[in-house]
PDB file of C-alpha atoms and ligand atoms in Angstrom:
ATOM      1  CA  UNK P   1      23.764  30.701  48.730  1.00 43.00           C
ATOM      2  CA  UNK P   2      26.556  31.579  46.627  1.00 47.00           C
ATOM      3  CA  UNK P   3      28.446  28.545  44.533  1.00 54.00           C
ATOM      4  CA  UNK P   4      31.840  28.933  43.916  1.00 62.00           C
ATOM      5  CA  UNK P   5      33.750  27.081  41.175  1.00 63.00           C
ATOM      6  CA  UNK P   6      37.073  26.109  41.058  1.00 71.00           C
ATOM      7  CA  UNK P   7      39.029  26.877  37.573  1.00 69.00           C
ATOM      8  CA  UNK P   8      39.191  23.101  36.744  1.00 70.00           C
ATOM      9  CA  UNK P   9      35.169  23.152  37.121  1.00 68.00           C
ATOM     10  CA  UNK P  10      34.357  26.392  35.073  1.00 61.00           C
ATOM     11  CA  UNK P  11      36.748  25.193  32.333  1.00 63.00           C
ATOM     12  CA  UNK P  12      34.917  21.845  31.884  1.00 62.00           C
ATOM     13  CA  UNK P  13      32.038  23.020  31.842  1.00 58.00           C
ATOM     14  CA  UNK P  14      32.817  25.643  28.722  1.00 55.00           C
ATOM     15  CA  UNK P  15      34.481  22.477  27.122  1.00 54.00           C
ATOM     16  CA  UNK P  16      30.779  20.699  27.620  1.00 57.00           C
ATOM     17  CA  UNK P  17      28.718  23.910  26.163  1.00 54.00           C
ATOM     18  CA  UNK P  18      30.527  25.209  23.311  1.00 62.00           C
ATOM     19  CA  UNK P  19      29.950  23.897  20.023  1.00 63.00           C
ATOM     20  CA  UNK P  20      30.822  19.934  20.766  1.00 61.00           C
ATOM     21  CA  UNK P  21      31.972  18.480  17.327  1.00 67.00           C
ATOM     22  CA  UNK P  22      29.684  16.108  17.101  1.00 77.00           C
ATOM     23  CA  UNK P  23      26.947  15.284  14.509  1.00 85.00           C
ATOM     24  CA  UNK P  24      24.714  12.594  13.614  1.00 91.00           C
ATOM     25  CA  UNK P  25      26.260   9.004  11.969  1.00 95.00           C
ATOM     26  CA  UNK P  26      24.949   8.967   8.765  1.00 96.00           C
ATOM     27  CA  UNK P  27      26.630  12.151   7.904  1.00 96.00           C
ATOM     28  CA  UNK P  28      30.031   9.931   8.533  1.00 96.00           C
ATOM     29  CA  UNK P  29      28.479   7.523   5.960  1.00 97.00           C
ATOM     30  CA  UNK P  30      27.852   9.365   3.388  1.00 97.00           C
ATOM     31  CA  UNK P  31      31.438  10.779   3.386  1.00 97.00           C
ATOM     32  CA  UNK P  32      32.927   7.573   3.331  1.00 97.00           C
ATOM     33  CA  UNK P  33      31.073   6.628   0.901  1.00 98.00           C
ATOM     34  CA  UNK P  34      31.525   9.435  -1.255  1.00 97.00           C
ATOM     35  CA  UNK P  35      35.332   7.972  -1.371  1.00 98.00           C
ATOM     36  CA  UNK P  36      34.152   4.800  -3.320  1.00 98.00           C
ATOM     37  CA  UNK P  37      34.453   5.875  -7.067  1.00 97.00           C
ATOM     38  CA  UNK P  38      31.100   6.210  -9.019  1.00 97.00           C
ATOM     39  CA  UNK P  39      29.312   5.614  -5.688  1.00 98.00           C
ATOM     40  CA  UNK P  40      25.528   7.153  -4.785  1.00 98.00           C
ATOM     41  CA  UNK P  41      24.990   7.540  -1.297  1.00 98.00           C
ATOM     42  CA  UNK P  42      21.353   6.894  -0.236  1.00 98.00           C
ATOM     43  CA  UNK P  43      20.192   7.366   3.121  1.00 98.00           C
ATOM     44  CA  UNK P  44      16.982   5.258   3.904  1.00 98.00           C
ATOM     45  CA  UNK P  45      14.852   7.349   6.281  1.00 97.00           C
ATOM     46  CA  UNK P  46      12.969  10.825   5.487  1.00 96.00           C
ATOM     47  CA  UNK P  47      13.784  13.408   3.009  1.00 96.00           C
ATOM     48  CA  UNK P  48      14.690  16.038   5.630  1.00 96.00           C
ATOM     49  CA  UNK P  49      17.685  13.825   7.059  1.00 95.00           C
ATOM     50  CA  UNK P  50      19.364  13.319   3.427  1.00 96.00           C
ATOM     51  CA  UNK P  51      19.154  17.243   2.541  1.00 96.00           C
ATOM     52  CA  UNK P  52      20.581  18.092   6.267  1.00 94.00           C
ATOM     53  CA  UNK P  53      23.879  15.803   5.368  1.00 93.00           C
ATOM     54  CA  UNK P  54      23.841  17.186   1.637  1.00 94.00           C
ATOM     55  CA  UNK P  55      23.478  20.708   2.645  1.00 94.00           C
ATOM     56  CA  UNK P  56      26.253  20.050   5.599  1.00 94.00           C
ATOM     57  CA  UNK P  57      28.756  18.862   3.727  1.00 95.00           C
ATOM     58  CA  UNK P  58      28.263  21.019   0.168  1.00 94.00           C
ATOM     59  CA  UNK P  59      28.311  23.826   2.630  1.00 93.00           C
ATOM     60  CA  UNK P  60      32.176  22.332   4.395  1.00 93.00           C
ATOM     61  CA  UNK P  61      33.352  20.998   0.913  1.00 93.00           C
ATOM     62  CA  UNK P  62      32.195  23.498  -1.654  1.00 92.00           C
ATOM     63  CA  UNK P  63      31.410  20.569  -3.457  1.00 91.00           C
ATOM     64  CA  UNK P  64      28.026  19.583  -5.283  1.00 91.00           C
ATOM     65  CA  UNK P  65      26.979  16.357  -3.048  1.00 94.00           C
ATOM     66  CA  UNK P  66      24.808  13.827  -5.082  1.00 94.00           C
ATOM     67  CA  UNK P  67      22.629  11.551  -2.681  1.00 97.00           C
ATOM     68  CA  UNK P  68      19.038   9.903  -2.923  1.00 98.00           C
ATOM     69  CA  UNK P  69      17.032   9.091  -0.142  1.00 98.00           C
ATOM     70  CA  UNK P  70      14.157   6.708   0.663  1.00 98.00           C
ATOM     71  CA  UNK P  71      11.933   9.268   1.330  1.00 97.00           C
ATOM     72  CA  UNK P  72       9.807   8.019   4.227  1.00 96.00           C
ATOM     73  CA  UNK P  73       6.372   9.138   4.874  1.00 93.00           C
ATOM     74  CA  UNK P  74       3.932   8.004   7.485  1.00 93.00           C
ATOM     75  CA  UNK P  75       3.302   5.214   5.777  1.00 93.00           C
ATOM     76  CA  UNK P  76       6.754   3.883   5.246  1.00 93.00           C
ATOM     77  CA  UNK P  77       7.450   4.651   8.975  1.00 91.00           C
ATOM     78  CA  UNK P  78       4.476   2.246  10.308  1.00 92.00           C
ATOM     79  CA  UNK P  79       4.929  -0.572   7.756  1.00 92.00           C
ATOM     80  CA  UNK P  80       8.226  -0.356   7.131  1.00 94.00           C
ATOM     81  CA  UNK P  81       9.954   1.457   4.322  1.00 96.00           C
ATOM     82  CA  UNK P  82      11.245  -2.136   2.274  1.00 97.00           C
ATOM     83  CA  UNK P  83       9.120  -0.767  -0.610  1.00 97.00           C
ATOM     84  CA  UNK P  84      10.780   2.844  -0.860  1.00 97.00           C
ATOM     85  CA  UNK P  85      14.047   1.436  -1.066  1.00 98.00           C
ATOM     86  CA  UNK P  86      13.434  -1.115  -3.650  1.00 97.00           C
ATOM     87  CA  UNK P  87      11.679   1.520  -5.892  1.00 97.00           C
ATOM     88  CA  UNK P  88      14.977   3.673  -5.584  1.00 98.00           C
ATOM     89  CA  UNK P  89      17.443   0.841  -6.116  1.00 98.00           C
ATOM     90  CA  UNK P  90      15.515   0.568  -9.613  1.00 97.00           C
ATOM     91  CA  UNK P  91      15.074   3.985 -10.005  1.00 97.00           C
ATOM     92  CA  UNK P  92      18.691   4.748  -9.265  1.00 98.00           C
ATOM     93  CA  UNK P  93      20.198   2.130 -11.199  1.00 98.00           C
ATOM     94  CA  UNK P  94      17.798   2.861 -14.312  1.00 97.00           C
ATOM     95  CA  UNK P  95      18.648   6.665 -14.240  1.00 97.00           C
ATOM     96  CA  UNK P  96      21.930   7.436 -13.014  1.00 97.00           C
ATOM     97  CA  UNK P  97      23.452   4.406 -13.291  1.00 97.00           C
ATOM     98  CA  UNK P  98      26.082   4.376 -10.251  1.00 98.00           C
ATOM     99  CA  UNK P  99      28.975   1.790 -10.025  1.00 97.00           C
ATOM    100  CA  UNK P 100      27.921   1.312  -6.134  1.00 98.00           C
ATOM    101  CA  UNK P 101      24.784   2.616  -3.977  1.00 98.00           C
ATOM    102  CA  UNK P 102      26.059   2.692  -0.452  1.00 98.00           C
ATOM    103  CA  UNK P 103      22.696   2.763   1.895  1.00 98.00           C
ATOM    104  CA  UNK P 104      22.643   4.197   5.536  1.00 98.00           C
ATOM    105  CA  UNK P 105      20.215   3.798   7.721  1.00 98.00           C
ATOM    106  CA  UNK P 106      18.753   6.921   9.892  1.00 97.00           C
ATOM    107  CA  UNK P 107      17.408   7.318  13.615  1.00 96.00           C
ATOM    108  CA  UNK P 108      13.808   6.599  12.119  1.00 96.00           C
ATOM    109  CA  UNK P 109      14.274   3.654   9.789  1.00 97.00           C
ATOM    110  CA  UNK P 110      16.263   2.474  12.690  1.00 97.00           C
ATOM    111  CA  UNK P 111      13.559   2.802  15.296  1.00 95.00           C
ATOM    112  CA  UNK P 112      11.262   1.012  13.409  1.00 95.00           C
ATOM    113  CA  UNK P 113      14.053  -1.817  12.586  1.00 95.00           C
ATOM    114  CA  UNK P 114      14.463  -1.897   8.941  1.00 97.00           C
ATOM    115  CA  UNK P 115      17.068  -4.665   8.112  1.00 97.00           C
ATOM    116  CA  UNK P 116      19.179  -3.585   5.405  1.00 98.00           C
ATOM    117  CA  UNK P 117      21.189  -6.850   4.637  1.00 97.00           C
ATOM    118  CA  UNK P 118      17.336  -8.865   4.440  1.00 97.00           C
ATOM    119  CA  UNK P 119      16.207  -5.984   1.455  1.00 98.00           C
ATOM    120  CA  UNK P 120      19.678  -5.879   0.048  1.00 97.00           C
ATOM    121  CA  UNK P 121      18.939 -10.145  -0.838  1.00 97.00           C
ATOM    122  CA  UNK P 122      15.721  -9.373  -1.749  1.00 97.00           C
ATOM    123  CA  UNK P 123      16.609  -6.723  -4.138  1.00 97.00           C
ATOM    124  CA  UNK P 124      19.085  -9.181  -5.721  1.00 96.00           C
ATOM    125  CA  UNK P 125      16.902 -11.859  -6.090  1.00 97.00           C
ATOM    126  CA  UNK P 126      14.328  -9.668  -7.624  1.00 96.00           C
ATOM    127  CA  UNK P 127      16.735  -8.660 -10.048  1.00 95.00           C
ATOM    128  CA  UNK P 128      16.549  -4.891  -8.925  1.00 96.00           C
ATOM    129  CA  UNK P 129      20.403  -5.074  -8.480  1.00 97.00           C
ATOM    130  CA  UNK P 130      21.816  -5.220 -12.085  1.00 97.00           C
ATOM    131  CA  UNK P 131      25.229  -7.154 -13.039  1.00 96.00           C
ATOM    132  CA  UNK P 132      28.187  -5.957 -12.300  1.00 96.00           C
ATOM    133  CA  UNK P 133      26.949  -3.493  -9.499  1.00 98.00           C
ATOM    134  CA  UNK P 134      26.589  -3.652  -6.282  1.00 98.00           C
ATOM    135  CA  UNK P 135      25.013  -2.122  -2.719  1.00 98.00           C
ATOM    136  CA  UNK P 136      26.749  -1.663   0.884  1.00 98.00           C
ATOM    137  CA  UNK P 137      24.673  -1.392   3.490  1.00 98.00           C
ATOM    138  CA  UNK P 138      25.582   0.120   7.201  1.00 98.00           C
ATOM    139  CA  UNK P 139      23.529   0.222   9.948  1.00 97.00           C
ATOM    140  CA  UNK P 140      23.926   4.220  11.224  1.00 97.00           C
ATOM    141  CA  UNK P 141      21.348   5.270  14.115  1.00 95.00           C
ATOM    142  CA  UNK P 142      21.916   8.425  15.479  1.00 91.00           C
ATOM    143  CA  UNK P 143      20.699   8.338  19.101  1.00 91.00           C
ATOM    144  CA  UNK P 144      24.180   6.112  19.156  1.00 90.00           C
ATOM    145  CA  UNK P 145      27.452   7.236  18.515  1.00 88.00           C
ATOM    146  CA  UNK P 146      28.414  10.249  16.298  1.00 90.00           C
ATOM    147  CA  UNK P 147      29.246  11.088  12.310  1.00 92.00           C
ATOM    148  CA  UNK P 148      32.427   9.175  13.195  1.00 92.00           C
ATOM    149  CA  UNK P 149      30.974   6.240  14.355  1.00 93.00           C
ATOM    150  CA  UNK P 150      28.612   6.308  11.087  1.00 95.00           C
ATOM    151  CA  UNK P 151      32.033   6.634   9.118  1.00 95.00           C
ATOM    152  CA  UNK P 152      33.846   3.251  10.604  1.00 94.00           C
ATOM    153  CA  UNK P 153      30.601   1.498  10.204  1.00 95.00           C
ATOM    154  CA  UNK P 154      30.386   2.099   6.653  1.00 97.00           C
ATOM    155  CA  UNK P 155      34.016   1.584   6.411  1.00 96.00           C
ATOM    156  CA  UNK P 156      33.622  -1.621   7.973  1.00 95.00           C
ATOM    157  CA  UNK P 157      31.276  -2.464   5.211  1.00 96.00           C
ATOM    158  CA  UNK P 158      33.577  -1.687   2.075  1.00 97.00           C
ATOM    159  CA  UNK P 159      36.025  -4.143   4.272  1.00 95.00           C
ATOM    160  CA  UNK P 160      33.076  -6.708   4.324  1.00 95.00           C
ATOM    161  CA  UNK P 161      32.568  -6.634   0.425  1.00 95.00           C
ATOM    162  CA  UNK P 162      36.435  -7.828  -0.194  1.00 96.00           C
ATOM    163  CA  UNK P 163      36.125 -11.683  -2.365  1.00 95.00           C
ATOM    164  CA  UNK P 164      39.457 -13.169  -1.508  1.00 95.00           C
ATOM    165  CA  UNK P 165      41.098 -14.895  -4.206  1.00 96.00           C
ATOM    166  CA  UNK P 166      43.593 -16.673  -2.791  1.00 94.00           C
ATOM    167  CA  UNK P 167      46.220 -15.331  -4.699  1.00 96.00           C
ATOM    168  CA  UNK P 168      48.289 -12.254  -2.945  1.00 95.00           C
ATOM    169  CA  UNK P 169      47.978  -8.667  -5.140  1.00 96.00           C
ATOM    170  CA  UNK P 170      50.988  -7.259  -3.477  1.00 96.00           C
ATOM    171  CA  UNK P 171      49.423  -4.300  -2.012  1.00 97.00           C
ATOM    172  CA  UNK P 172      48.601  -2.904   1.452  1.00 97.00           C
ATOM    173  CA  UNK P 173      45.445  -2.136   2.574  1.00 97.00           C
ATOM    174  CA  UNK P 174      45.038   1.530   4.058  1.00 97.00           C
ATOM    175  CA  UNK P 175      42.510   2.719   6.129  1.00 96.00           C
ATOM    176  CA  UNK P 176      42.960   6.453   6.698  1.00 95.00           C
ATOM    177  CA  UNK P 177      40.440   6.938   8.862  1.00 91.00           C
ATOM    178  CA  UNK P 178      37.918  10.493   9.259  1.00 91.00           C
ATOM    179  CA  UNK P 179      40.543  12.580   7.302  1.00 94.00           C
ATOM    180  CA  UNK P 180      40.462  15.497   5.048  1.00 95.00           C
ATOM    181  CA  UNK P 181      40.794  14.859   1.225  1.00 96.00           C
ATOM    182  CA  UNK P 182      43.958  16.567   1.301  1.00 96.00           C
ATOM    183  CA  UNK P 183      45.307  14.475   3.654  1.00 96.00           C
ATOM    184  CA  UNK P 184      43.951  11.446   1.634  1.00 97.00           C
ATOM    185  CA  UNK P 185      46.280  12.850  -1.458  1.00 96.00           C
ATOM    186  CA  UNK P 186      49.019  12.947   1.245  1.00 97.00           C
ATOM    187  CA  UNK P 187      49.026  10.057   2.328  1.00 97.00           C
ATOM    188  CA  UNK P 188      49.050   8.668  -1.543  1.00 96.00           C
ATOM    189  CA  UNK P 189      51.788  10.864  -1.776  1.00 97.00           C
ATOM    190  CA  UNK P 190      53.968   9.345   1.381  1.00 97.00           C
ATOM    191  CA  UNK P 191      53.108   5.732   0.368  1.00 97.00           C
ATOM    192  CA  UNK P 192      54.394   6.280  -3.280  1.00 96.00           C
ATOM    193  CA  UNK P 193      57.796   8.050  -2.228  1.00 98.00           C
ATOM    194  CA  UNK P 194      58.452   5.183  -0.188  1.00 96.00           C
ATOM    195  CA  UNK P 195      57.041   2.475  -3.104  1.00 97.00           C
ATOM    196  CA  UNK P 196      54.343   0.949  -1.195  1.00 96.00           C
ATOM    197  CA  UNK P 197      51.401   0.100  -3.536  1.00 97.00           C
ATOM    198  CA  UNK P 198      48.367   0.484  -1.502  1.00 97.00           C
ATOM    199  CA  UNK P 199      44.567   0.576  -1.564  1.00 98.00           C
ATOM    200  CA  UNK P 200      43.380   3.081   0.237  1.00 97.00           C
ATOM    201  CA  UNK P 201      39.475   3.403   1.366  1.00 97.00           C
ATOM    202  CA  UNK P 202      38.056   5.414   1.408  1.00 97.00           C
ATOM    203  CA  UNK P 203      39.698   7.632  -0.528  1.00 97.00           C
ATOM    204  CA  UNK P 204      37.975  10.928  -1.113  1.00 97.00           C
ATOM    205  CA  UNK P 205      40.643  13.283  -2.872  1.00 96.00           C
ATOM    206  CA  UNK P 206      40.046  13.724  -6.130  1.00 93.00           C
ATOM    207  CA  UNK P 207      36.102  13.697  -5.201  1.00 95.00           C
ATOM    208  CA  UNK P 208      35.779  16.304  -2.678  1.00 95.00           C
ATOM    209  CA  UNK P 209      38.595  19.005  -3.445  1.00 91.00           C
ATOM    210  CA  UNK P 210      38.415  18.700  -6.989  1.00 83.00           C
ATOM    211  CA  UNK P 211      39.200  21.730  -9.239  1.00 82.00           C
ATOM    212  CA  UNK P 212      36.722  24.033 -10.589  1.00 81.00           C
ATOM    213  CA  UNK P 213      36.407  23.191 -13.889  1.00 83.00           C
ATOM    214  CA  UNK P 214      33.295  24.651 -14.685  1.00 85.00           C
ATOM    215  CA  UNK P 215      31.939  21.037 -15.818  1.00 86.00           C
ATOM    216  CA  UNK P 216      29.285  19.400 -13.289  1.00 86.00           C
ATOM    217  CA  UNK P 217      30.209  15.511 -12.945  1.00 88.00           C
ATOM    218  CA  UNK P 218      28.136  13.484 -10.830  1.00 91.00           C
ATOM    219  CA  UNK P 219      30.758  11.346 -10.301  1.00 93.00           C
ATOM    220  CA  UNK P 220      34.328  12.862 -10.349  1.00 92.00           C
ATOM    221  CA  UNK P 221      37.139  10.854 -10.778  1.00 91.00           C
ATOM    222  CA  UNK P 222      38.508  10.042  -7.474  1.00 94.00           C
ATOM    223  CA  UNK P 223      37.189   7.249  -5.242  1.00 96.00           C
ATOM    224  CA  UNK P 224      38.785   3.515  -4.131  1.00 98.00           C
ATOM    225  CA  UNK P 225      37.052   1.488  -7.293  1.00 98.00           C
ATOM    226  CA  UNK P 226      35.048  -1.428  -6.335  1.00 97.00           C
ATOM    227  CA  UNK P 227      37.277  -3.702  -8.113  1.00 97.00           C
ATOM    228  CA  UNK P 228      39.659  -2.885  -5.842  1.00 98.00           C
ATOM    229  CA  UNK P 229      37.885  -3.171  -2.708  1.00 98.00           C
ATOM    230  CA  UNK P 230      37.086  -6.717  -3.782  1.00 97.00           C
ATOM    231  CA  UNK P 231      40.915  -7.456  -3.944  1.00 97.00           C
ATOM    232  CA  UNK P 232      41.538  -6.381  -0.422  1.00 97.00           C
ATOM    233  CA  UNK P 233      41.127  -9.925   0.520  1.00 96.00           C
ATOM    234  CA  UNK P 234      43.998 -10.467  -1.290  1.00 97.00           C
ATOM    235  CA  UNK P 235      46.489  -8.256  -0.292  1.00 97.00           C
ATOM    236  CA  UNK P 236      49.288  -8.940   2.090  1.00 96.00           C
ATOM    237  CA  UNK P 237      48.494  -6.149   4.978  1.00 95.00           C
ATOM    238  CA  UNK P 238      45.805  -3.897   6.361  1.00 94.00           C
ATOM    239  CA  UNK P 239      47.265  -0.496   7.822  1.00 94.00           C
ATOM    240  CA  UNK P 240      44.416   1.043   9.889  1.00 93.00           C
ATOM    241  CA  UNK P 241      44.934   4.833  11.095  1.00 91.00           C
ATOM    242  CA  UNK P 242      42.662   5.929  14.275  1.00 80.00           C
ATOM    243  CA  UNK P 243      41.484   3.909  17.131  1.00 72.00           C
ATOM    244  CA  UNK P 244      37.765   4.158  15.211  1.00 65.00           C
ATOM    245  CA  UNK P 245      39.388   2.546  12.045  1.00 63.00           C
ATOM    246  CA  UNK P 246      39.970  -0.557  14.288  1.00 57.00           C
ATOM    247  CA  UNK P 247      36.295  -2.311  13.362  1.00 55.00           C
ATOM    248  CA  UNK P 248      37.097  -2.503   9.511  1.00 54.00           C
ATOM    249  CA  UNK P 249      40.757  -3.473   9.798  1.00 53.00           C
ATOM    250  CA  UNK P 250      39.379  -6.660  12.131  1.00 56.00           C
ATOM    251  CA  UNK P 251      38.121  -7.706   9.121  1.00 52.00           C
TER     252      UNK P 251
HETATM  253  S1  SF4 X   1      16.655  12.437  12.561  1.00 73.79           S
HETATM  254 FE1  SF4 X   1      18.542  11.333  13.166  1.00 73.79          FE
HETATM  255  S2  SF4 X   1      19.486  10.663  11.230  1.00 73.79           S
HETATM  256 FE2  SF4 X   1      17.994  12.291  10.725  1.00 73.79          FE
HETATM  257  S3  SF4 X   1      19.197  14.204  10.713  1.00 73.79           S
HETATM  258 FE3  SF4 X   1      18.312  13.970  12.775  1.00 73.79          FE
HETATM  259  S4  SF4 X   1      19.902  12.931  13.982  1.00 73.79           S
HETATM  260 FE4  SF4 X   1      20.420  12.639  11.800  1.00 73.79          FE
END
């Protein structure tokens, strides 16, 4: 028997087949947190899932990506891979000394259940978190969702590490949402023509279309600071852009 299509049917089904723009969450967390200044992503799962989102988005940026990983073997993935990450919350801090270490999760430290926010507290009270730094944790599987999920999430946890003072800064809170850099320095741009101070995260100009200067800095100069996601409690508005922005400006 012969099956016929109508137009409408053969044109969704191209729009199902070719080359859906969709990739796996923590890929969306580690470029959000690339916009937090002097931040090292780590991805807490297996080595091969940190050098897929490296090589993915060197390969889109033209930018050197700097990430460590947990690096799961079969042990870590039947008893749990607490111990990995501790060991690379003291190795990171010891060695390259970050501002922030922003931690995904991946579809196997997932599946097994790791609970970031439990190891984060441990870490602390174990002292493996020194003064003056700090680690955001989002919760990323990949059978769920897609890099833009992974992106709000971990937006959603720079939102959760504001400390309210009480006392208004005078600034707006902007959420850009999965931009490019460029449009990042854009919107910077727009909000200081019309002399709105803002804090925008994440903010990843200045990090990921940087000029070639020939110098390798593992971390460039651009990037929300910390000390200014703290004070988004205190500012007087939170601008989100996106429907998927929506999670972090609730908070
Ligand atoms: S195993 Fe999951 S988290 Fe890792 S690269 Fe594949 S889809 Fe992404």
């Amino acid at each position: 028997m012969l099956l016929r299509h109508t137009p409408k049917e053969i044109s969704e089904r191209k729009a199902l087949a070719i080359n859906p723009a969709k990739t796996c969450q923590p890929i969306g967390a580690m470029y959000a947190a690339l916009g937090i200044h002097g931040c090292l992503p780590h991805s807490h799962g297996s080595q091969g899932c940190c050098a897929y989102y490296r090589s993915t988005l060197t390969r889109h940026y033209k930018e050197p990506i700097s990430a460590s990983t947990s690096s799961f073997t079969e042990g870590a993935s039947v008893f749990g891979g607490q111990a990995n990450l501790m060991q690379a919350l003291n190795n990171i801090f010891t060695v390259y000394d970050p501002e922030v270490v922003a931690v995904h999760t991946t579809c196997l430290s997932e599946t097994i259940g790791e609970d970031l926010p439990q190891i984060r507290k441990k870490a602390m009270i174990e002292g493996k978190i020194p003064e003056g730094k700090y680690v955001l944790t989002a919760s990323t599987p990949s059978y769920a969702g897609s890099h833009v999920t992974g992106f709000s999430t971990m937006v959603k946890s720079m939102a959760m590490a504001a400390e309210p003072t009480g006392k208004k800064n005078g600034k707006v809170n902007l959420i850009p949402g999965w931009v490019e850099p460029a449009d990042m320095e854009e919107l910077k741009r727009i909000t200081g023509l019309l002399g709105v101070k803002t804090i925008m995260f994440p903010d990843t100009s200045g990090v990921l279309n940087g000029p070639l200067s020939g110098e390798y800095r593992m971390f460039p100069e651009g990037g929300v600071t910390m000390a200014e996601l703290l004070s988004t409690g205190d500012s007087i508005g939170t601008l989100a852009l996106g429907e998927w922005c929506s999670a972090a400006a609730a908070r």
